[in-house]
Tab-separated table of C-alpha atoms in Angstrom:
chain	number	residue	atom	x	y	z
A	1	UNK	CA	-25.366	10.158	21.572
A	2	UNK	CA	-21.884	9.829	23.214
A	3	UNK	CA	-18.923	11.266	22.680
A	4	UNK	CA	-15.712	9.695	23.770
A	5	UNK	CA	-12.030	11.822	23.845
A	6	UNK	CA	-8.696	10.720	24.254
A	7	UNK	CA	-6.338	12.811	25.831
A	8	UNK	CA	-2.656	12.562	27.549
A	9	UNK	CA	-0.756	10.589	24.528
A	10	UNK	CA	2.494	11.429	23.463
A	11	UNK	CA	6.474	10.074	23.043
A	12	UNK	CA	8.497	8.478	25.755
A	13	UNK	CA	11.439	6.859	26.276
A	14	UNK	CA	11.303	2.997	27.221
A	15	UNK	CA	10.971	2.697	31.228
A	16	UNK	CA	8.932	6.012	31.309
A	17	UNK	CA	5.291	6.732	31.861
A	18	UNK	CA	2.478	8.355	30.438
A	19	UNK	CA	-1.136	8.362	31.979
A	20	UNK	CA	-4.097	8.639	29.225
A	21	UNK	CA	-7.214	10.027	29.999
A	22	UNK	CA	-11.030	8.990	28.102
A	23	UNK	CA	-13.829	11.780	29.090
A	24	UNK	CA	-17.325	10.862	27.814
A	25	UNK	CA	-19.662	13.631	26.642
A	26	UNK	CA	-23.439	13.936	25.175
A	27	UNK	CA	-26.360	12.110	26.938
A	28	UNK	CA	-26.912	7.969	27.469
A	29	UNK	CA	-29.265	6.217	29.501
A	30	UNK	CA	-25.987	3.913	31.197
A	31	UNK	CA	-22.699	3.414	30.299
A	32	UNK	CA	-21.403	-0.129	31.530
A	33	UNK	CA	-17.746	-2.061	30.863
A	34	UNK	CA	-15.154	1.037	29.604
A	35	UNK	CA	-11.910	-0.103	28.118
A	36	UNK	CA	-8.419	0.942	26.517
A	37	UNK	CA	-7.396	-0.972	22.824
A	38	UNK	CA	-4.604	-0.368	21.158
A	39	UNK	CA	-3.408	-0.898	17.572
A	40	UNK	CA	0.332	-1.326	17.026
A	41	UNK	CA	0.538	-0.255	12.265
A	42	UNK	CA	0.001	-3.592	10.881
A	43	UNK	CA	-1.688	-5.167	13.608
A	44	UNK	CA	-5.122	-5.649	14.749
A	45	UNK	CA	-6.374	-3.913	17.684
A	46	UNK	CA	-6.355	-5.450	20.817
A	47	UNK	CA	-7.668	-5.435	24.267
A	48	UNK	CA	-5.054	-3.679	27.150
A	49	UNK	CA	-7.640	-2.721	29.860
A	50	UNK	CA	-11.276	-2.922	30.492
A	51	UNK	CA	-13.417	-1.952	34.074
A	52	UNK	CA	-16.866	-2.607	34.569
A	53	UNK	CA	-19.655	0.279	35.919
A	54	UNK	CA	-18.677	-1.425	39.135
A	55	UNK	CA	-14.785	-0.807	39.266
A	56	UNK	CA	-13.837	-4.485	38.343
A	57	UNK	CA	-10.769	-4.493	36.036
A	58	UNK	CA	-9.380	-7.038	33.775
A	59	UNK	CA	-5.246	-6.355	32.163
A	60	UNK	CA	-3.811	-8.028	29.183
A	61	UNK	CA	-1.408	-10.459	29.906
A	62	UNK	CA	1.819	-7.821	28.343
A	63	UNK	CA	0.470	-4.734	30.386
A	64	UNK	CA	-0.778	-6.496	33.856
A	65	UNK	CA	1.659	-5.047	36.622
A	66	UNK	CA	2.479	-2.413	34.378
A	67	UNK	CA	-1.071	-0.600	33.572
A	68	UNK	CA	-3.394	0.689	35.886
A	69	UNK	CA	-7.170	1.151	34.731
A	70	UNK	CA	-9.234	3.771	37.011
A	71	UNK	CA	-12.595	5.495	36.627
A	72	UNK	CA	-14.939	7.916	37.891
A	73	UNK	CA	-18.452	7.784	37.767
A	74	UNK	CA	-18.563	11.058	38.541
A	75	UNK	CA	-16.791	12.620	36.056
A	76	UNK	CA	-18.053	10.065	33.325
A	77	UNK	CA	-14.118	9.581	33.097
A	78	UNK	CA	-11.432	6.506	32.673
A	79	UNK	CA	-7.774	6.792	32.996
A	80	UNK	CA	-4.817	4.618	32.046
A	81	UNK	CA	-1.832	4.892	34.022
A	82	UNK	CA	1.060	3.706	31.790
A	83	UNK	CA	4.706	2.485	33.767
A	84	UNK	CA	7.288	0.376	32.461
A	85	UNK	CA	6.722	1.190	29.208
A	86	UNK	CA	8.054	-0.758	26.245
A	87	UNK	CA	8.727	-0.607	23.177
A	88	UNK	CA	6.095	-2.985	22.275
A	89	UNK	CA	3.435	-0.648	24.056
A	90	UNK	CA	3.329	1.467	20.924
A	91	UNK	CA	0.435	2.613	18.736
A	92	UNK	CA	-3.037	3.678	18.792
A	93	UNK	CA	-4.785	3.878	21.869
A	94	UNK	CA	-8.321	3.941	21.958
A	95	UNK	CA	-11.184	4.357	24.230
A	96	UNK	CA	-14.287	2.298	24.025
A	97	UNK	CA	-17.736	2.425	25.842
A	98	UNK	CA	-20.897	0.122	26.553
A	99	UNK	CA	-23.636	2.727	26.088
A	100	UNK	CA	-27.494	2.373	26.451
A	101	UNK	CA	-29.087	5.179	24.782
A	102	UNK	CA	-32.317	4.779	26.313
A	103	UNK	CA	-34.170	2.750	28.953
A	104	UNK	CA	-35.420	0.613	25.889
A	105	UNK	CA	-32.378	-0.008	23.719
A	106	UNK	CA	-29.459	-2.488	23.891
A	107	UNK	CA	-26.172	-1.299	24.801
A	108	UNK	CA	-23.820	-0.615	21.952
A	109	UNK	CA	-20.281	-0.014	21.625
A	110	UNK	CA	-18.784	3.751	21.374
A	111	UNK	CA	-14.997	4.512	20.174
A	112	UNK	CA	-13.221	7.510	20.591
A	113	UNK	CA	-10.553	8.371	17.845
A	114	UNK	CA	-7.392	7.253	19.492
A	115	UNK	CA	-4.091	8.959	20.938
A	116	UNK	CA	-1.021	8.118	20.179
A	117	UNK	CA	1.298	6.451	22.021
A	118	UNK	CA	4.912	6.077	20.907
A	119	UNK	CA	7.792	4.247	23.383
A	120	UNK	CA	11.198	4.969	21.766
A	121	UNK	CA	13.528	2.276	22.550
């Protein structure tokens, strides 16, 4: 089973930058497509970054230009480089991974438990 951890959260002032970090632990068979959500209190939580196993990235439309999505195989780790930062950006951050347990099984979805991101204005 994997474990996913969010690390690197924190308070900043609007126009600063904060770089979160997602390791993955425990065993899998593959992890594909990694990804950063977010969840602002009152809203749902929504997509701000995904790569594939491959290194191809896709931004929401209110981060792209802003957010930077990396990852190392190696290291079984994603980062989110956070500049420009908003108001808007804040809330929940989590970390989410396409994980295949075992040569026979379908991938599922893995969450870590979220960091905290808050942008004072």
């Amino acid at each position: 089973q994997v474990q996913l951890v969010e690390s690197g959260g924190g308070l900043v002032q609007a126009g600063g930058s904060l770089k979160l970090t997602c390791a993955a632990s425990g065993s899998w068979y593959a992890i594909d497509a990694m990804a950063w959500y977010r969840q602002a209190p009152g809203m749902q939580r929504e997509l701000v970054a995904r790569i594939s196993q491959g290194g191809g990235e896709y931004y929401a439309d209110s981060v792209r230009g802003r957010f930077t999505i990396s990852r190392d195989n190696a290291r079984n780790t994603i980062d989110l480089l956070m500049n420009s930062l908003k108001f808007e950006d804040t809330g929940v951050y989590y970390c989410s991974a396409d994980v295949q347990n075992s040569y026979w099984d379908h991938r599922t979805m893995h969450w870590g438990r979220g960091a905290q991101v808050t942008v004072s204005s």
